[in-house]
Coordinates of C-alpha atoms and ligand atoms in Angstrom, one line a residue:
X25 CA 59.0 148.4 124.2
X26 CA 62.0 150.2 123.7
X27 CA 64.3 147.4 122.2
X28 CA 63.2 145.2 119.4
X29 CA 63.9 141.2 119.6
X30 CA 66.8 141.7 117.1
X31 CA 68.8 143.7 119.7
X32 CA 68.7 140.8 122.3
X33 CA 71.9 138.8 122.8
X34 CA 69.7 135.5 122.5
X35 CA 68.5 136.8 119.0
X36 CA 72.2 137.6 118.0
X37 CA 73.4 134.0 119.3
X38 CA 70.7 132.3 117.2
X39 CA 71.7 134.2 114.2
X40 CA 75.4 133.7 114.6
X41 CA 74.7 129.9 115.2
X42 CA 72.4 129.6 112.3
X43 CA 74.9 131.6 110.0
X44 CA 77.9 129.4 111.2
X45 CA 76.0 126.2 110.4
X46 CA 74.9 127.3 107.0
X47 CA 78.4 128.4 106.2
X48 CA 80.0 125.2 107.4
X49 CA 77.5 123.2 105.4
X50 CA 78.2 125.3 102.3
X51 CA 81.9 124.7 102.7
X52 CA 81.5 121.0 103.5
X53 CA 79.3 120.4 100.3
X54 CA 81.7 122.3 98.2
X55 CA 84.8 120.4 99.3
X56 CA 83.0 117.2 99.0
X57 CA 81.7 117.9 95.5
X58 CA 85.2 119.1 94.5
X59 CA 87.0 115.8 95.9
X60 CA 84.4 113.6 94.2
X61 CA 84.7 115.4 90.8
X62 CA 88.4 115.3 91.0
X63 CA 88.4 111.6 91.7
X64 CA 85.9 110.7 89.2
X65 CA 87.9 112.8 86.5
X66 CA 91.0 110.9 87.3
X67 CA 89.5 107.4 87.5
X68 CA 90.9 105.9 84.3
X69 CA 94.3 106.9 84.5
X70 CA 96.9 105.8 87.1
X71 CA 99.1 108.8 88.0
X72 CA 102.4 108.5 86.1
X73 CA 104.5 108.3 89.3
X74 CA 102.6 105.2 90.5
X75 CA 101.9 103.7 87.1
X76 CA 104.5 101.0 87.7
X77 CA 103.2 99.9 91.1
X78 CA 99.5 100.3 91.0
X79 CA 97.2 98.5 88.5
X80 CA 94.3 100.3 86.7
X81 CA 91.9 98.0 88.5
X82 CA 93.2 98.9 92.1
X83 CA 93.2 102.6 91.2
X84 CA 89.6 102.4 89.9
X85 CA 88.6 100.5 93.0
X86 CA 90.0 103.2 95.2
X87 CA 88.1 105.9 93.1
X88 CA 84.9 104.0 93.4
X89 CA 85.4 103.5 97.2
X90 CA 86.2 107.2 97.5
X91 CA 83.0 108.2 95.6
X92 CA 80.7 105.8 97.6
X93 CA 82.0 107.2 100.8
X94 CA 81.7 110.7 99.5
X95 CA 78.2 110.3 98.6
X96 CA 77.5 108.7 102.0
X97 CA 79.4 111.6 103.6
X98 CA 77.0 114.2 101.9
X99 CA 73.9 112.3 103.3
X100 CA 75.5 112.1 106.8
X101 CA 76.4 115.9 106.7
X102 CA 72.9 116.9 105.7
X103 CA 71.3 114.6 108.2
X104 CA 73.6 115.8 110.9
X105 CA 72.7 119.4 110.2
X106 CA 69.1 118.6 110.3
X107 CA 69.4 116.7 113.6
X108 CA 71.3 119.6 115.1
X109 CA 68.8 122.2 114.1
X110 CA 66.0 119.9 115.4
X111 CA 67.7 119.7 118.8
X112 CA 68.6 123.5 119.1
X113 CA 66.4 126.0 117.3
X114 CA 63.5 123.8 116.5
X115 CA 63.1 122.9 120.1
X116 CA 64.0 119.2 120.4
X117 CA 66.2 119.5 123.5
X118 CA 63.7 122.0 125.1
X119 CA 61.0 119.3 124.6
X120 CA 63.0 116.5 126.0
X121 CA 64.2 118.6 128.9
X122 CA 60.8 119.7 130.0
X123 CA 59.5 116.1 129.8
X124 CA 62.4 114.7 131.8
X125 CA 62.6 117.5 134.4
X126 CA 58.9 117.3 135.1
X127 CA 59.0 113.6 135.5
X128 CA 62.2 113.0 137.3
X129 CA 63.3 116.2 139.2
X130 CA 60.5 116.6 141.7
X131 CA 60.8 113.1 143.0
X132 CA 64.5 112.1 142.7
X133 CA 66.2 115.5 142.5
X134 CA 68.6 117.4 140.3
X135 CA 71.4 115.0 139.8
X136 CA 69.1 112.0 138.8
X137 CA 67.1 114.3 136.4
X138 CA 70.4 115.7 134.8
X139 CA 71.9 112.2 134.4
X140 CA 68.6 111.1 132.9
X141 CA 68.8 114.0 130.3
X142 CA 72.3 113.3 129.4
X143 CA 71.5 109.4 129.2
X144 CA 68.3 110.1 127.1
X145 CA 70.1 112.5 124.8
X146 CA 73.0 110.0 124.2
X147 CA 70.6 107.1 123.4
X148 CA 68.3 109.2 121.0
X149 CA 71.4 110.5 119.2
X150 CA 72.8 107.0 118.9
X151 CA 69.6 105.7 117.5
X152 CA 69.5 108.5 115.0
X153 CA 73.1 107.6 113.9
X154 CA 72.6 104.1 113.6
X155 CA 71.0 103.5 110.2
X156 CA 73.8 105.3 108.4
X157 CA 76.4 103.5 110.4
X158 CA 74.7 100.2 109.5
X159 CA 74.6 101.2 105.9
X160 CA 78.3 102.1 105.9
X161 CA 79.3 98.8 107.5
X162 CA 77.1 96.4 105.8
X163 CA 76.6 98.1 102.4
X164 CA 79.5 100.3 101.5
X165 CA 82.5 98.6 103.4
X166 CA 80.9 95.1 102.5
X167 CA 80.7 96.0 98.7
X168 CA 84.5 96.8 98.7
X169 CA 85.4 93.8 100.7
X170 CA 86.5 95.5 103.9
X171 CA 83.7 94.4 106.1
X172 CA 84.2 91.2 108.3
X173 CA 81.5 92.2 110.8
X174 CA 78.7 89.8 111.4
X175 CA 75.3 91.0 112.6
X176 CA 75.8 89.0 115.8
X177 CA 79.2 90.8 116.5
X178 CA 77.7 94.1 115.6
X179 CA 74.9 93.7 118.2
X180 CA 77.4 92.3 120.8
X181 CA 79.7 95.3 120.3
X182 CA 76.8 97.7 120.5
X183 CA 75.6 96.2 123.8
X184 CA 79.2 96.2 125.2
X185 CA 79.7 99.8 124.0
X186 CA 76.6 101.1 125.6
X187 CA 77.4 99.2 128.9
X188 CA 81.1 100.6 129.1
X189 CA 79.9 103.9 128.0
X190 CA 77.4 104.1 130.8
X191 CA 79.8 102.7 133.3
X192 CA 82.5 105.2 132.5
X193 CA 80.5 108.1 131.2
X194 CA 77.7 108.3 134.1
X195 CA 80.3 108.8 137.0
X196 CA 82.3 111.3 135.3
X197 CA 79.3 113.1 134.3
X198 CA 77.9 113.1 137.6
X199 CA 81.4 114.4 139.1
X200 CA 81.4 117.3 136.6
X201 CA 77.7 118.0 137.4
X202 CA 78.4 117.9 141.1
X203 CA 81.4 120.3 140.6
X204 CA 79.3 122.8 138.5
X205 CA 76.8 122.8 141.2
X206 CA 79.0 122.8 144.4
X207 CA 82.4 124.2 143.6
X208 CA 81.4 127.9 143.3
X209 CA 82.3 130.4 140.5
X210 CA 85.6 128.6 139.7
X211 CA 83.9 125.3 139.2
X212 CA 85.0 125.2 135.7
X213 CA 88.7 125.0 136.8
X214 CA 87.8 122.1 139.1
X215 CA 85.9 120.4 136.4
X216 CA 88.7 120.7 134.1
X217 CA 91.1 119.2 136.5
X218 CA 88.7 116.2 137.0
X219 CA 88.2 115.9 133.1
X220 CA 92.1 115.8 132.6
X221 CA 92.4 113.3 135.5
X222 CA 89.8 111.1 133.8
X223 CA 91.4 111.2 130.4
X224 CA 94.8 110.1 132.0
X225 CA 93.1 107.2 134.0
X226 CA 91.4 106.2 130.8
X227 CA 94.8 106.2 129.0
X228 CA 96.2 103.7 131.3
X229 CA 93.0 101.6 131.8
X230 CA 92.0 101.5 128.0
X231 CA 94.7 99.0 126.7
X232 CA 94.6 96.8 129.7
X233 CA 90.9 96.7 130.6
X234 CA 88.6 98.1 127.8
X235 CA 90.3 97.2 124.5
X236 CA 90.5 93.4 125.4
X237 CA 86.5 93.5 125.9
X238 CA 86.3 94.0 122.1
X239 CA 89.5 92.3 120.8
X240 CA 92.0 89.7 121.4
X241 CA 95.6 90.6 122.1
X242 CA 98.3 88.2 121.6
X243 CA 102.1 88.7 122.2
X244 CA 103.7 88.9 118.7
X245 CA 104.7 85.3 118.2
X246 CA 106.9 85.9 115.0
X247 CA 110.5 85.7 116.6
X248 CA 112.3 87.1 113.7
X249 CA 110.0 90.0 113.4
X250 CA 109.9 90.4 117.1
X251 CA 113.7 90.6 117.4
X252 CA 113.7 93.1 114.4
X253 CA 111.2 95.4 116.2
X254 CA 113.0 95.0 119.7
X255 CA 116.4 96.2 118.0
X256 CA 114.5 99.2 116.3
X257 CA 113.2 100.2 119.7
X258 CA 116.5 99.7 121.3
X259 CA 118.2 101.8 118.7
X260 CA 115.5 104.5 119.2
X261 CA 115.9 104.4 123.0
X262 CA 112.2 103.5 123.4
X263 CA 110.8 101.4 126.2
X264 CA 107.4 99.5 125.8
X265 CA 105.7 96.9 127.9
X266 CA 105.1 94.6 124.9
X267 CA 104.3 93.8 121.4
X268 CA 100.9 92.6 120.7
X269 CA 98.8 91.4 117.7
X270 CA 95.3 92.5 117.6
X271 CA 92.6 90.6 115.6
X272 CA 91.6 93.6 113.7
X273 CA 90.4 91.1 110.9
X274 CA 87.4 90.3 113.1
X275 CA 85.7 93.5 112.1
X276 CA 87.5 94.9 109.1
X277 CA 90.3 94.4 106.6
X278 CA 91.7 97.8 107.0
X279 CA 95.2 97.6 108.4
X280 CA 96.7 99.6 111.0
X281 CA 99.3 99.7 114.0
X282 CA 99.3 102.0 117.0
X283 CA 100.9 102.7 120.3
X284 CA 98.8 102.9 123.4
X285 CA 99.1 103.5 127.2
X286 CA 101.2 105.8 129.1
X287 CA 104.7 105.8 130.5
X288 CA 106.0 102.4 131.4
X289 CA 102.4 100.9 130.5
X290 CA 103.1 101.9 126.8
X291 CA 102.5 98.8 124.2
X292 CA 102.8 98.5 120.6
X293 CA 99.8 97.0 118.9
X294 CA 99.8 95.6 115.2
X295 CA 96.6 94.7 113.6
X296 CA 96.9 91.1 112.2
X297 CA 95.8 92.6 108.9
X298 CA 98.9 94.9 108.8
X299 CA 101.3 91.9 109.5
X300 CA 99.5 89.9 106.7
X301 CA 100.1 92.6 104.1
X302 CA 103.6 94.0 104.9
X303 CA 107.1 92.5 104.8
X304 CA 109.1 92.5 108.0
X305 CA 111.2 95.4 106.7
X306 CA 107.9 97.4 106.0
X307 CA 106.6 96.7 109.4
X308 CA 109.6 98.0 111.0
X309 CA 109.4 101.1 108.8
X310 CA 106.0 101.7 109.9
X311 CA 106.9 101.2 113.6
X312 CA 109.7 103.5 113.0
X313 CA 107.3 106.1 111.9
X314 CA 105.3 105.7 115.0
X315 CA 108.4 106.0 117.2
X316 CA 109.1 109.2 115.3
X317 CA 105.9 110.7 116.6
X318 CA 107.2 110.1 120.3
X319 CA 110.9 111.1 119.6
X320 CA 109.8 114.5 117.8
X321 CA 107.6 115.1 121.0
X322 CA 104.3 115.2 118.8
X323 CA 102.7 113.0 121.4
X324 CA 103.5 115.3 124.2
X325 CA 102.8 118.2 122.2
X326 CA 99.3 117.0 121.3
X327 CA 98.6 116.2 124.9
X328 CA 99.7 119.6 126.0
X329 CA 97.6 121.2 123.2
X330 CA 94.5 119.0 124.3
X331 CA 95.0 120.1 128.1
X332 CA 95.1 123.9 126.9
X333 CA 92.2 123.7 124.6
X334 CA 90.0 121.9 127.1
X335 CA 90.9 124.5 129.7
X336 CA 89.8 127.3 127.3
X337 CA 86.7 125.3 126.6
X338 CA 85.9 124.9 130.1
X339 CA 86.5 128.6 130.9
X340 CA 84.1 129.5 128.0
X341 CA 81.6 127.1 129.3
X342 CA 81.8 128.5 132.7
X343 CA 81.2 131.9 131.3
X344 CA 78.3 130.9 129.0
X345 CA 76.5 128.6 131.5
X346 CA 75.6 131.7 133.7
X347 CA 73.9 133.6 130.8
X348 CA 70.2 133.1 130.2
X349 CA 70.8 134.0 126.6
X350 CA 73.0 131.1 126.0
X351 CA 70.2 128.7 126.5
X352 CA 67.5 130.8 124.7
X353 CA 69.6 131.8 121.9
X354 CA 70.0 128.1 121.1
X355 CA 66.3 127.1 121.4
X356 CA 66.2 126.0 125.2
X357 CA 64.3 127.6 127.9
X358 CA 66.4 127.6 131.0
X359 CA 65.0 125.9 134.0
X360 CA 63.6 127.8 137.0
X361 CA 64.0 125.8 140.2
X362 CA 66.0 123.1 138.6
X363 CA 69.7 122.8 137.7
X364 CA 70.8 124.1 134.3
X365 CA 74.2 122.4 134.2
X366 CA 73.3 119.3 132.0
X367 CA 71.6 121.6 129.5
X368 CA 74.6 123.8 129.4
X369 CA 77.0 120.9 128.8
X370 CA 74.7 119.5 126.0
X371 CA 74.2 122.8 124.2
X372 CA 77.9 123.5 124.4
X373 CA 78.8 120.1 123.1
X374 CA 76.4 120.4 120.2
X375 CA 77.2 124.0 119.0
X376 CA 81.0 124.1 119.6
X377 CA 81.8 121.8 116.7
X378 CA 79.8 124.2 114.3
X379 CA 82.2 127.1 115.1
X380 CA 85.3 124.8 115.5
X381 CA 84.9 123.5 112.0
X382 CA 86.6 126.5 110.5
X383 CA 89.9 125.7 112.3
X384 CA 90.1 122.2 110.7
X385 CA 92.6 123.2 108.1
X386 CA 94.9 124.6 110.9
X387 CA 95.0 121.3 112.8
X388 CA 95.3 119.3 109.6
X389 CA 98.2 121.2 108.3
X390 CA 99.9 120.8 111.8
X391 CA 99.2 117.0 111.6
X392 CA 100.6 116.7 108.2
X393 CA 103.8 118.7 109.4
X394 CA 104.2 115.9 112.1
X395 CA 103.6 113.0 109.7
X396 CA 106.3 114.5 107.5
X397 CA 108.7 114.7 110.4
X398 CA 107.8 111.2 111.6
X399 CA 108.3 109.9 108.1
X400 CA 111.8 111.6 107.9
X401 CA 112.8 109.9 111.3
X402 CA 111.6 106.7 110.1
X403 CA 113.7 107.0 106.9
X404 CA 116.7 107.3 109.1
X405 CA 116.1 104.7 111.7
X406 CA 114.6 102.2 109.1
X407 CA 114.7 101.9 105.4
X408 CA 113.2 104.8 103.4
X409 CA 112.5 102.4 100.4
X410 CA 110.7 100.1 102.8
X411 CA 108.7 103.1 104.3
X412 CA 107.7 104.2 100.9
X413 CA 106.6 100.9 99.8
X414 CA 104.7 100.3 102.9
X415 CA 102.7 103.6 102.6
X416 CA 101.9 102.7 99.0
X417 CA 100.8 99.2 100.0
X418 CA 98.5 100.6 102.8
X419 CA 97.1 103.2 100.3
X420 CA 96.2 100.4 97.9
X421 CA 94.8 97.9 100.4
X422 CA 92.6 100.5 102.1
X423 CA 91.6 101.8 98.7
X424 CA 92.8 105.3 99.5
X425 CA 92.7 107.5 96.5
X426 CA 96.0 108.5 94.9
X427 CA 94.4 111.5 93.2
X428 CA 92.6 113.7 95.9
X429 CA 91.5 117.1 95.1
X430 CA 94.3 119.5 96.3
X431 CA 92.0 121.8 98.0
X432 CA 90.1 119.0 99.8
X433 CA 93.4 117.4 100.8
X434 CA 94.7 120.8 102.1
X435 CA 91.5 121.3 104.3
X436 CA 91.1 117.7 105.7
X437 CA 94.1 115.4 105.2
X438 CA 96.0 114.7 108.6
X439 CA 98.4 112.7 106.5
X440 CA 100.3 113.9 103.4
X441 CA 98.4 113.1 100.3
X442 CA 99.8 110.7 97.6
X443 CA 102.2 112.4 95.3
X444 CA 103.8 114.3 98.1
X445 CA 106.2 113.1 101.0
X446 CA 107.6 109.6 101.3
X447 CA 104.7 107.9 99.2
X448 CA 106.0 109.7 96.3
X449 CA 109.4 108.1 96.4
X450 CA 107.7 104.6 96.3
X451 CA 108.0 105.2 92.4
X452 CA 110.9 103.3 90.9
Ligands
ZN14 ZN1 101.9 109.2 111.8

């Protein structure tokens, strides 16, 4: 024996993974605690800038909602870390893999075994997450009056989601697994191409085929509002296939609006909850903000970044999947005489977010910069006062806190926190 176990690459990876997981947990708990303490401390005073617009009762409701979600978040974080350790270093994935491999691979071959492994992993993972999701929907959201979901609808959604997930997920998984096996040492380049193509197809199919399975979409009937919105889009030089109202109120009282689709198939979708809360001028301002994201090329930039990051990811996976220490270091014995590709995909998907967590503030900052730019665009194309009023209304109705911890907001917030940006100018 001339090398101690401490010197093996597998052991180094185990150590790095455990260290990153611990460090990310420490940062997450520290930030969550800061946020909750800050919000609790400011619970009894509406910030002076908003005092004329926001009642103390609304402010306290937002604080209580933030605290309730914060407590739930801490439980979810702890559970997530335990489950991740269970899958990896504690041998959960290894056990599942051995059982499925021995049962499926000899009779039905590599592809069937690997799809079974991915499917079983998804089902077990979903089942583990389910209790907290139920608690979040039927306890926390319910308590604050946001939940509109019935048990019946929840079960129907779940069944449809599993079905759609299997119909879409299994073919793309099979294609990627086949490329990993058949496309030689540059398989990751081919797999990346397939993955990108798949994402583009989804972008087109989602609004027309998938979203209608879950919600009703009706053309915007309000003619005055429709004319106003059309005029705005013409002013901004923006073509969309239609304006739709979605029955978001079926599931939740939270309000939203979004663009979806690609190229000429783009459509604008308003949640009915948004139209119920905002004046026509405010709706126009919100839409102008969304248009700002297109006009400032945020959407194209985001897409390019997604393409580049996934290329880097596939290249990294291509390199890692050929090293035995990648599996052993994460608690899995690589197969001998059976394909390891599904294992590589799962281990990669499990561990990458742990290391990726530390770049969260970078992406959050970039996103806030884009939000500022979209707000600036909207204040030119529509009314700045309407925009500020709409943002404040959405904050109030969604019970978003007006007093976040500055460090927490810096780390996570994808949108400018209250007290900065356009929201601030909502003050009289
Ligand atoms: Zn935005």
